[in-house]
mmCIF file of C-alpha atoms in Angstrom:
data_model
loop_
_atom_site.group_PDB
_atom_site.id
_atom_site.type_symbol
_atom_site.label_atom_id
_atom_site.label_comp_id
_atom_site.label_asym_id
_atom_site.label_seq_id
_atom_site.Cartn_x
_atom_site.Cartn_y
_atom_site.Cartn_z
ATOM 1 C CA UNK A 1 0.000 0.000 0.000
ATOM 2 C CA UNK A 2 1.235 3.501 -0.534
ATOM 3 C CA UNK A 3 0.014 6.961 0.792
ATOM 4 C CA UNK A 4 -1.293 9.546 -1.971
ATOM 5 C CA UNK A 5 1.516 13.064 -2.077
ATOM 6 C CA UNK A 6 -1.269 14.560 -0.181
ATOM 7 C CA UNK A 7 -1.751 12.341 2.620
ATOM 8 C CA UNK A 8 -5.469 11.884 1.545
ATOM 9 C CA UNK A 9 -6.009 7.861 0.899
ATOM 10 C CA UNK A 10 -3.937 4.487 0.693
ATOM 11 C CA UNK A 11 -4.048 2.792 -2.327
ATOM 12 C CA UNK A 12 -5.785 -0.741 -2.713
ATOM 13 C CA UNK A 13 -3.166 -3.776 -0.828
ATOM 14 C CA UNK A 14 -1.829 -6.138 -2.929
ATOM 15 C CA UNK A 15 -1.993 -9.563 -1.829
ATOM 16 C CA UNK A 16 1.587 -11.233 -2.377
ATOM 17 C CA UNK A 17 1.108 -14.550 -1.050
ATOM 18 C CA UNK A 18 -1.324 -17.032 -2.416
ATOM 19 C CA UNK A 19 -1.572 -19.623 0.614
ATOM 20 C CA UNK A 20 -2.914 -17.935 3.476
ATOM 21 C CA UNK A 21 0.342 -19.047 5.402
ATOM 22 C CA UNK A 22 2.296 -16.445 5.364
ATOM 23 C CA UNK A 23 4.513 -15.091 8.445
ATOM 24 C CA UNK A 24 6.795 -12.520 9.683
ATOM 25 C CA UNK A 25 6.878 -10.111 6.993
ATOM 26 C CA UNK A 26 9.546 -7.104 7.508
ATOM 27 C CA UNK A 27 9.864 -4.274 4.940
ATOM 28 C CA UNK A 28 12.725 -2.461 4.513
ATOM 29 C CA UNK A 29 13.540 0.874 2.262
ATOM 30 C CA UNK A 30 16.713 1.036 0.525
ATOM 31 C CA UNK A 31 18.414 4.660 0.118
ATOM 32 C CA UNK A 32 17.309 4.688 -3.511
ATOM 33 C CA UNK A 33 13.515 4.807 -2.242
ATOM 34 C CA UNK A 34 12.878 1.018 -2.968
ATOM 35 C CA UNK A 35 10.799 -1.041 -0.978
ATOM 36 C CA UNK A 36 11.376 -4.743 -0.205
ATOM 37 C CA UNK A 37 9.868 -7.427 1.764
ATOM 38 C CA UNK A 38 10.386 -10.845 2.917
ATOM 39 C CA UNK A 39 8.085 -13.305 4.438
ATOM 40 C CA UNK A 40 7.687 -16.916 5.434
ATOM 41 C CA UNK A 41 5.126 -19.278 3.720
ATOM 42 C CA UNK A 42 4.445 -22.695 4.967
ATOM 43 C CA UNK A 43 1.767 -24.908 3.424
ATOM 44 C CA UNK A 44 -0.839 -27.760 4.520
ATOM 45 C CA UNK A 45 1.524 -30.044 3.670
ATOM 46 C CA UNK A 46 4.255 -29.182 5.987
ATOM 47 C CA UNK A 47 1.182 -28.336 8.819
ATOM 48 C CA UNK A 48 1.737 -24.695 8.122
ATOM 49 C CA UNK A 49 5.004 -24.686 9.406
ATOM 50 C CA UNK A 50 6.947 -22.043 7.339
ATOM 51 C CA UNK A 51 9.724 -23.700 5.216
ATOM 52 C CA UNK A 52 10.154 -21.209 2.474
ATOM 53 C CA UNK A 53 11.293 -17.652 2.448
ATOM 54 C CA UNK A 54 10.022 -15.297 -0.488
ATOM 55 C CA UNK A 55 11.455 -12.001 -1.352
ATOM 56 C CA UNK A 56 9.426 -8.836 -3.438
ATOM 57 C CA UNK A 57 10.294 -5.386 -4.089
ATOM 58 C CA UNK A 58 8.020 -2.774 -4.896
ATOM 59 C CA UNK A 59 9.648 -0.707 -8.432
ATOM 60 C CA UNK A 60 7.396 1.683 -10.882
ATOM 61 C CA UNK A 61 5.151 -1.164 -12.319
ATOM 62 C CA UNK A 62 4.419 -2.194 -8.867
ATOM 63 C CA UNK A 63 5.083 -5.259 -6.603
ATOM 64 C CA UNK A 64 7.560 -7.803 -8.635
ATOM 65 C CA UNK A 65 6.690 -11.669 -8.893
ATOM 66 C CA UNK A 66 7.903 -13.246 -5.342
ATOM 67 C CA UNK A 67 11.143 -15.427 -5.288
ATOM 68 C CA UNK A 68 12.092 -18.099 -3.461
ATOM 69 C CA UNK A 69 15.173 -17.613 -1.605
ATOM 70 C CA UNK A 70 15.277 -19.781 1.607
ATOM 71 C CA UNK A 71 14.024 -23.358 1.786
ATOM 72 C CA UNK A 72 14.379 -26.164 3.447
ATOM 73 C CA UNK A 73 12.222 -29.627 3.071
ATOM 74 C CA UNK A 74 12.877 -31.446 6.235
ATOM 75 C CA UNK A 75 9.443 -31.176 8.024
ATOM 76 C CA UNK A 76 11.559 -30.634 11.168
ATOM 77 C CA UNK A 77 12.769 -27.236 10.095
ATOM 78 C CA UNK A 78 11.162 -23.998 9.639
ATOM 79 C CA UNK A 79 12.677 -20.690 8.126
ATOM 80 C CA UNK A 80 11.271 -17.486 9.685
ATOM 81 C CA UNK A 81 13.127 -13.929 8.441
ATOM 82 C CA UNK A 82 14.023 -12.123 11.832
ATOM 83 C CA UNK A 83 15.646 -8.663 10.539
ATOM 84 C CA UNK A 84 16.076 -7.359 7.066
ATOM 85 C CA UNK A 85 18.683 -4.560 6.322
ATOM 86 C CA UNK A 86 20.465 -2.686 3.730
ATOM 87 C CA UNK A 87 23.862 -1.657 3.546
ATOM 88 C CA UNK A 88 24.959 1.465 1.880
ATOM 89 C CA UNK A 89 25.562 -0.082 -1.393
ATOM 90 C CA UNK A 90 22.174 -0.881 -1.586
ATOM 91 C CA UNK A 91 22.649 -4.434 -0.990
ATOM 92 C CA UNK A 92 19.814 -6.117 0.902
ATOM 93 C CA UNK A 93 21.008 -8.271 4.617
ATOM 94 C CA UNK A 94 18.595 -10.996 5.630
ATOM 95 C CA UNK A 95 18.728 -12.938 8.934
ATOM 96 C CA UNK A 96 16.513 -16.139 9.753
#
């Protein structure tokens, strides 16, 4: 969602995630006024338990196509994003 120049209205949210599991989603803004987020999806056949990690950025068009970039496929394991970051190269830090 964004705020209008104005501060009048939000625009209409965009659902990333198709599963209805997802978790722990922090945003972060870069220094070149990009947004990006990460979240954990899990799935009924892991009981919900998160196992992947997706990553999306917002850019003119709007929100990109989510990524996988964590996963893991023992049942035992889950993978929950604890702190994103940026450094000042623009590079994004993720911690799980």
């Amino acid at each position: 969602m964004s705020e209008t120049a104005d501060g009048d209205r939000w625009s209409t949210p965009v659902k990333l995630s198709d599963t209805g599991y997802a978790y722990s989603p922090p945003i972060k803004t870069d220094a070149y006024g990009g947004v990006h987020v990460v979240w954990a999806e899990g799935n009924a056949d892991r009981n919900t338990k998160p196992n992947v990690i997706y990553y999306s950025r917002l850019d003119q068009g709007g929100w990109t196509v989510p990524v996988d970039i964590v996963a893991t496929n023992s049942p035992d394991r889950t993978v929950i994003p604890s702190s994103l970051a940026t450094d000042n190269q623009g590079y994004l830090i993720l911690l799980w």
